[in-house]
Amino acid sequence: MTSPGAWVEAMREALALAQDPEAPYGENPRVGCVIVGPDGVVGRGFHRGAGTPHAEVVALQQAGRQARGATAVVTLEPCRHTGRTGPCTEALASAGVARVVVGQPDPTPDAGGGAAVLRGMGVEVVEGVLADEAERVNVEWTFAVTHGRPFVTWKAAVSLDGRVAGADGGPTPITGDAARSEVHRLRARVGAIVVGTGTVLADDPSLTVRLPGHRVVAPPVRVVMGSRAIPATSRVLDSSAPTMVTGDRRPAEVLTALADRGVRHVLLEGGPTLARSFLDDHLVDSVDWFVAPLVLGDGPVALPAVSPGGAGPVGVDVSEVTIVGEDVRVVGRVRYEEN
Ligand code: AOF
Ligand code: ZN
């Protein structure tokens, strides 16, 4: 296990472990670890969510005494802090691991810096192996811990003429079943789903994750922004998931409150007024739009006209265009002009 080629191969396996279907998206990053001894892999582990053992500890437990002199390949730099669990740097060094191969550096101030700590304890550390791939596993988490606020994805379902509802403004089926299941898959990955009071009043959405065969471990918190009152019978207030009704209409303040609750990724689900206020404050980070093959001809559009001082045109670096059922999905990162 001394060749860079073998490290890359083991890192690929660790990346696959990090993305196991049982590895949740949440407050903590998704991390995988493979421990390789002279005769091959002796331990594998991945992280199952905040409060559970880190990937390294799971893999070390499996390896037992075979960890001595072995190489631990980890998708994220091992933590050096005592958080909900103890430092992985200690666990690796005391198990006698000789070398640690790291993917992504840990961007958090308290846990980051484990590579230097390991070197100080006499462990060889190789950094930056498949670092880009490793970071891609935790794009939103990395953004959130670096920027101190959750990553925001704006989801919309629009007709070809850019409308999100029919003439009466009420709920109109726009996209098909396949697109709707994709939205539930997307909801399953976020920590919060945010809507304005207007959407609650017009559509009475449930904002829950409904996927056949999918076990919802921690449902995203449903957040209602705005000052209008919503009926006590609104679906969003039922007991199927936690709900935060905030009288606050200021995107940055609401995002800070969500960051304090450990939310790393927010899904903005409507309506147009809310999207406008997030966009004006440059607080939309990515779009995930479904465009349906339908011309509604009348009704509200996805975004109201620009307000004074608001954001003008914004570009999107598209990473995905797919056909989902009969609808077209466009995913990409928002690019704001520097000003
Ligand atoms: C994880 N899983 O496998 C690794 C992590 O305070 P804690 O115990 O929840 O630790 C969370 C931090 O530990 C996390 O933000 C990251 O910096 C580091 N590594 N975290 O949840 C893991 N290896
Ligand atoms: Zn750790």
Coordinates of C-alpha atoms and ligand atoms in Angstrom, one line a residue:
M1 CA 0.0 0.0 0.0
T2 CA 2.8 2.4 -0.8
S3 CA 1.9 3.3 -4.3
P4 CA -0.2 6.4 -5.2
G5 CA -2.3 4.2 -7.6
A6 CA -3.4 2.0 -4.7
W7 CA -4.3 5.1 -2.6
V8 CA -6.5 6.4 -5.4
E9 CA -8.2 3.0 -5.7
A10 CA -8.9 2.8 -2.0
M11 CA -10.1 6.4 -2.0
R12 CA -12.6 5.5 -4.7
E13 CA -14.0 2.8 -2.4
A14 CA -14.0 5.3 0.6
L15 CA -16.0 7.8 -1.6
A16 CA -18.5 5.1 -2.5
L17 CA -18.9 4.3 1.2
A18 CA -19.4 8.0 2.1
Q19 CA -22.3 8.0 -0.4
D20 CA -23.9 4.8 0.9
P21 CA -27.8 5.2 0.9
E22 CA -27.6 4.8 4.7
A23 CA -25.3 7.9 4.9
P24 CA -27.6 10.8 5.6
Y25 CA -27.4 14.4 4.4
G26 CA -27.6 16.5 7.4
E27 CA -25.7 18.7 9.9
N28 CA -22.6 16.5 9.5
P29 CA -20.6 15.7 6.4
R30 CA -20.8 12.4 4.6
V31 CA -17.5 10.6 5.2
G32 CA -16.1 7.2 4.2
C33 CA -12.9 5.4 5.4
V34 CA -11.0 2.3 4.2
I35 CA -8.2 0.8 6.2
V36 CA -5.7 -1.2 4.1
G37 CA -3.2 -3.6 5.5
P38 CA -0.4 -5.6 3.7
D39 CA -2.9 -8.1 2.4
G40 CA -5.8 -5.8 1.5
V41 CA -8.7 -4.0 3.1
V42 CA -9.1 -4.8 6.8
G43 CA -11.7 -2.2 7.8
R44 CA -14.4 -0.1 6.2
G45 CA -16.7 2.6 7.6
F46 CA -18.9 5.5 6.9
H47 CA -20.7 8.1 8.9
R48 CA -24.4 7.6 9.7
G49 CA -25.2 11.1 11.0
A50 CA -24.6 13.5 13.9
G51 CA -23.8 11.9 17.2
T52 CA -22.9 8.5 15.7
P53 CA -19.2 7.4 15.4
H54 CA -17.1 9.0 12.7
A55 CA -16.2 7.0 9.6
E56 CA -12.6 6.4 10.8
V57 CA -13.7 5.0 14.2
V58 CA -16.1 2.6 12.5
A59 CA -13.4 1.4 10.2
L60 CA -10.9 1.1 13.0
Q61 CA -13.3 -1.0 15.0
Q62 CA -13.6 -3.4 12.1
A63 CA -9.9 -3.6 11.6
G64 CA -9.1 -4.2 15.2
R65 CA -5.4 -5.1 15.7
Q66 CA -4.9 -5.3 12.0
A67 CA -4.9 -1.4 12.0
R68 CA -1.4 -1.5 13.4
G69 CA 1.0 -0.4 10.6
A70 CA -1.9 0.0 8.1
T71 CA -2.9 2.9 5.9
A72 CA -6.2 4.6 6.6
V73 CA -7.8 6.3 3.6
V74 CA -10.4 8.9 4.5
T75 CA -12.5 11.1 2.3
L76 CA -12.3 14.0 4.8
E77 CA -9.3 15.1 6.8
P78 CA -9.7 13.4 10.2
C79 CA -11.0 15.6 13.0
R80 CA -8.7 16.8 15.8
H81 CA -11.5 18.0 18.1
T82 CA -13.8 16.6 20.7
G83 CA -17.3 17.3 19.5
R84 CA -20.1 14.8 19.9
T85 CA -17.4 12.2 19.7
G86 CA -13.7 12.1 20.4
P87 CA -10.9 13.2 18.0
C88 CA -10.2 10.8 15.2
T89 CA -6.5 11.9 15.1
E90 CA -6.1 10.2 18.5
A91 CA -8.1 7.1 17.5
L92 CA -6.0 6.6 14.4
A93 CA -2.6 7.2 16.1
S94 CA -3.4 5.0 19.2
A95 CA -4.5 2.2 16.9
G96 CA -1.0 2.3 15.4
V97 CA -2.0 3.4 11.9
A98 CA 1.2 4.2 10.0
R99 CA -0.2 6.4 7.2
V100 CA -3.4 8.4 6.6
V101 CA -4.4 9.3 3.1
V102 CA -6.8 12.3 2.9
G103 CA -9.3 13.5 0.3
Q104 CA -10.8 16.8 1.2
P105 CA -9.3 19.1 3.8
D106 CA -11.7 19.8 6.8
P107 CA -12.8 23.5 6.4
T108 CA -14.2 23.7 10.0
P109 CA -12.2 25.9 12.4
D110 CA -12.4 23.5 15.4
A111 CA -12.2 20.1 13.7
G112 CA -9.9 21.1 10.8
G113 CA -6.1 20.8 10.9
G114 CA -6.0 17.1 11.8
A115 CA -3.3 16.3 9.2
A116 CA -0.8 18.5 11.0
V117 CA -1.8 16.9 14.4
L118 CA -1.3 13.4 12.9
R119 CA 2.2 14.4 11.6
G120 CA 3.0 15.7 15.0
M121 CA 2.2 12.2 16.4
G122 CA 4.5 10.6 13.9
V123 CA 1.9 9.4 11.4
E124 CA 2.7 9.9 7.7
V125 CA -0.1 11.9 6.0
V126 CA -0.8 12.2 2.2
E127 CA -3.2 14.9 1.4
G128 CA -5.3 15.9 -1.7
V129 CA -6.0 12.4 -3.1
L130 CA -9.2 12.8 -5.2
A131 CA -9.9 16.0 -3.3
D132 CA -12.3 17.4 -5.9
E133 CA -14.4 14.2 -5.9
A134 CA -14.4 14.2 -2.1
E135 CA -15.5 17.8 -2.0
R136 CA -18.3 17.0 -4.4
V137 CA -19.8 14.6 -1.9
N138 CA -20.3 17.4 0.5
V139 CA -20.8 20.5 -1.7
E140 CA -23.5 22.1 0.4
W141 CA -22.0 21.2 3.8
T142 CA -18.6 22.6 2.7
F143 CA -20.3 25.8 1.5
A144 CA -22.3 26.1 4.8
V145 CA -19.3 25.7 7.1
T146 CA -17.2 28.0 5.0
H147 CA -19.8 30.8 4.6
G148 CA -21.5 30.4 8.0
R149 CA -25.0 30.0 6.4
P150 CA -26.8 27.2 4.6
F151 CA -26.4 26.7 0.9
V152 CA -29.7 27.7 -0.9
T153 CA -31.2 25.9 -3.8
W154 CA -34.2 27.5 -5.6
K155 CA -36.6 24.9 -6.9
A156 CA -39.3 25.9 -9.3
A157 CA -41.8 24.1 -11.6
V158 CA -42.7 26.3 -14.5
S159 CA -44.6 26.2 -17.8
L160 CA -42.8 27.1 -21.1
D161 CA -44.0 30.6 -20.6
G162 CA -42.4 30.7 -17.2
R163 CA -45.6 30.6 -15.1
V164 CA -45.9 28.8 -11.8
A165 CA -49.7 28.8 -11.6
G166 CA -52.8 29.3 -13.7
A167 CA -54.8 32.5 -14.0
D168 CA -56.5 32.1 -10.6
G169 CA -53.1 31.7 -8.9
G170 CA -54.2 28.5 -7.2
P171 CA -52.5 25.1 -7.3
T172 CA -52.2 23.9 -10.9
P173 CA -50.5 20.7 -11.9
I174 CA -47.6 21.8 -14.0
T175 CA -45.0 19.1 -14.0
G176 CA -45.6 15.3 -14.2
D177 CA -45.2 12.5 -11.7
A178 CA -41.6 11.7 -12.5
A179 CA -40.6 15.3 -11.8
R180 CA -42.6 15.3 -8.6
S181 CA -40.7 12.2 -7.4
E182 CA -37.4 14.0 -8.2
V183 CA -38.6 16.9 -6.0
H184 CA -39.2 14.5 -3.1
R185 CA -35.7 13.0 -3.6
L186 CA -34.4 16.6 -3.5
R187 CA -36.3 17.3 -0.3
A188 CA -34.8 14.2 1.3
R189 CA -31.4 15.8 0.9
V190 CA -32.0 19.2 2.5
G191 CA -32.3 20.4 6.1
A192 CA -35.1 22.9 5.5
I193 CA -37.8 23.7 3.0
V194 CA -38.7 27.3 2.9
V195 CA -41.8 28.9 1.5
G196 CA -43.6 32.3 1.9
T197 CA -47.0 32.7 3.5
G198 CA -48.4 33.4 0.0
T199 CA -47.6 29.8 -1.1
V200 CA -49.2 28.3 2.1
L201 CA -52.4 30.4 1.5
A202 CA -52.6 29.6 -2.3
D203 CA -51.4 25.9 -2.4
D204 CA -51.7 24.6 1.2
P205 CA -48.6 22.3 0.5
S206 CA -47.5 19.6 3.0
L207 CA -43.8 20.1 2.3
T208 CA -42.9 16.6 3.4
V209 CA -40.7 13.9 1.9
R210 CA -42.9 11.3 0.3
L211 CA -40.9 8.6 -1.4
P212 CA -42.0 5.0 -1.7
G213 CA -39.6 2.7 0.2
H214 CA -37.7 5.7 1.6
R215 CA -37.3 5.8 5.4
V216 CA -37.3 9.4 6.5
V217 CA -34.8 9.6 9.4
A218 CA -34.9 13.3 10.1
P219 CA -37.5 15.2 8.0
P220 CA -36.4 18.6 6.8
V221 CA -37.8 21.5 8.9
R222 CA -40.6 23.3 7.1
V223 CA -40.1 27.1 7.3
V224 CA -42.8 29.6 6.6
M225 CA -41.5 33.2 6.0
G226 CA -43.6 36.4 5.9
S227 CA -46.0 38.4 8.0
R228 CA -49.4 37.2 6.9
A229 CA -51.3 34.8 9.2
I230 CA -51.8 31.3 8.0
P231 CA -54.8 29.1 9.0
A232 CA -54.3 26.7 11.9
T233 CA -55.6 24.0 9.6
S234 CA -52.7 24.5 7.1
R235 CA -51.1 21.2 6.2
V236 CA -47.7 22.7 6.9
L237 CA -48.7 22.8 10.6
D238 CA -49.6 19.1 10.9
S239 CA -47.5 16.8 13.0
S240 CA -45.7 15.0 10.1
A241 CA -42.5 17.2 10.3
P242 CA -41.2 20.1 12.4
T243 CA -42.3 23.5 11.3
M244 CA -40.9 27.0 12.0
V245 CA -43.3 29.9 11.3
T246 CA -41.2 33.0 11.3
G247 CA -42.7 36.4 11.0
D248 CA -39.4 37.4 9.5
R249 CA -39.2 38.2 5.8
R250 CA -35.4 38.9 5.8
P251 CA -33.6 36.0 4.0
A252 CA -30.2 36.5 5.7
E253 CA -31.8 36.5 9.2
V254 CA -33.8 33.4 8.5
L255 CA -30.7 31.6 7.1
T256 CA -28.7 32.5 10.2
A257 CA -31.5 31.1 12.4
L258 CA -31.4 27.9 10.3
A259 CA -27.6 27.7 10.5
D260 CA -28.0 27.8 14.3
R261 CA -30.3 24.8 14.1
G262 CA -27.6 22.9 12.2
V263 CA -29.2 23.3 8.7
R264 CA -26.6 23.1 5.9
H265 CA -28.9 23.1 2.8
V266 CA -32.1 25.0 2.3
L267 CA -34.6 24.3 -0.5
L268 CA -36.6 27.4 -1.6
E269 CA -39.9 26.2 -2.8
G270 CA -41.9 29.3 -3.5
G271 CA -43.4 31.6 -4.2
P272 CA -42.2 34.3 -6.6
T273 CA -42.0 37.1 -3.9
L274 CA -39.8 35.0 -1.7
A275 CA -37.5 34.0 -4.6
R276 CA -37.2 37.6 -5.5
S277 CA -36.1 38.6 -2.0
F278 CA -33.5 35.9 -1.8
L279 CA -32.2 36.7 -5.3
D280 CA -32.0 40.4 -4.5
D281 CA -29.8 39.6 -1.5
H282 CA -27.6 37.3 -3.6
L283 CA -28.8 34.4 -1.4
V284 CA -29.7 31.9 -4.1
D285 CA -26.7 29.6 -4.7
S286 CA -28.2 27.1 -7.1
V287 CA -31.3 26.5 -9.2
D288 CA -33.1 23.2 -9.7
W289 CA -35.9 24.0 -12.2
F290 CA -38.4 21.8 -13.9
V291 CA -39.8 23.1 -17.1
A292 CA -43.1 21.5 -18.3
P293 CA -44.2 21.3 -22.0
L294 CA -47.2 23.5 -21.4
V295 CA -48.1 27.1 -22.2
L296 CA -50.4 28.4 -19.5
G297 CA -50.9 31.8 -21.1
D298 CA -51.9 33.5 -17.9
G299 CA -51.0 33.4 -14.2
P300 CA -48.0 34.5 -12.0
V301 CA -44.5 34.0 -13.3
A302 CA -41.6 32.4 -11.3
L303 CA -40.1 35.8 -10.4
P304 CA -41.8 39.2 -10.2
A305 CA -40.3 42.1 -12.0
V306 CA -37.1 43.5 -10.6
S307 CA -37.6 45.7 -7.6
P308 CA -35.6 49.0 -7.2
G309 CA -32.1 48.1 -6.2
G310 CA -32.8 44.5 -6.7
A311 CA -30.7 42.0 -8.6
G312 CA -30.8 42.3 -12.4
P313 CA -30.0 39.3 -14.6
V314 CA -28.1 36.5 -13.0
G315 CA -26.2 33.8 -14.9
V316 CA -26.3 30.1 -14.1
D317 CA -23.4 27.7 -14.6
V318 CA -25.4 24.7 -15.7
S319 CA -24.3 21.3 -14.5
E320 CA -27.2 19.2 -15.5
V321 CA -30.0 19.2 -18.1
T322 CA -32.1 16.1 -18.2
I323 CA -35.5 15.0 -19.4
V324 CA -37.6 13.7 -16.5
G325 CA -40.8 12.2 -17.7
E326 CA -42.1 14.8 -20.0
D327 CA -40.4 17.7 -18.2
V328 CA -36.9 19.2 -18.6
R329 CA -34.8 19.6 -15.5
V330 CA -32.1 22.3 -15.3
V331 CA -29.6 22.4 -12.4
G332 CA -26.8 24.8 -12.0
R333 CA -24.9 27.2 -9.7
V334 CA -25.9 30.9 -9.7
R335 CA -23.3 33.4 -10.8
Y336 CA -23.7 37.0 -9.5
E337 CA -21.9 39.9 -11.1
E338 CA -19.3 41.3 -8.7
N339 CA -20.4 44.8 -7.7
Ligands
AOF1 C1 -18.6 13.5 10.9 N1 -18.3 12.2 10.4 O1 -17.0 10.6 9.8 C2 -16.1 12.7 10.3 C3 -16.3 14.0 10.7 O2 -18.9 17.3 16.6 P1 -19.1 16.0 15.9 O3 -18.6 14.8 16.6 O4 -20.4 15.9 15.3 O5 -18.0 16.1 14.6 C4 -18.4 16.7 13.5 C5 -17.1 17.2 12.7 O6 -16.1 16.2 12.6 C6 -17.5 17.5 11.3 O7 -18.0 18.8 11.1 C7 -16.1 17.3 10.6 O8 -15.4 18.5 10.7 C8 -15.4 16.3 11.4 N2 -15.3 14.9 10.7 N3 -17.6 14.4 11.0 O9 -19.7 13.8 11.1 C9 -17.1 11.8 10.2 N4 -14.8 12.3 10.0
ZN2 ZN -13.6 12.5 13.5

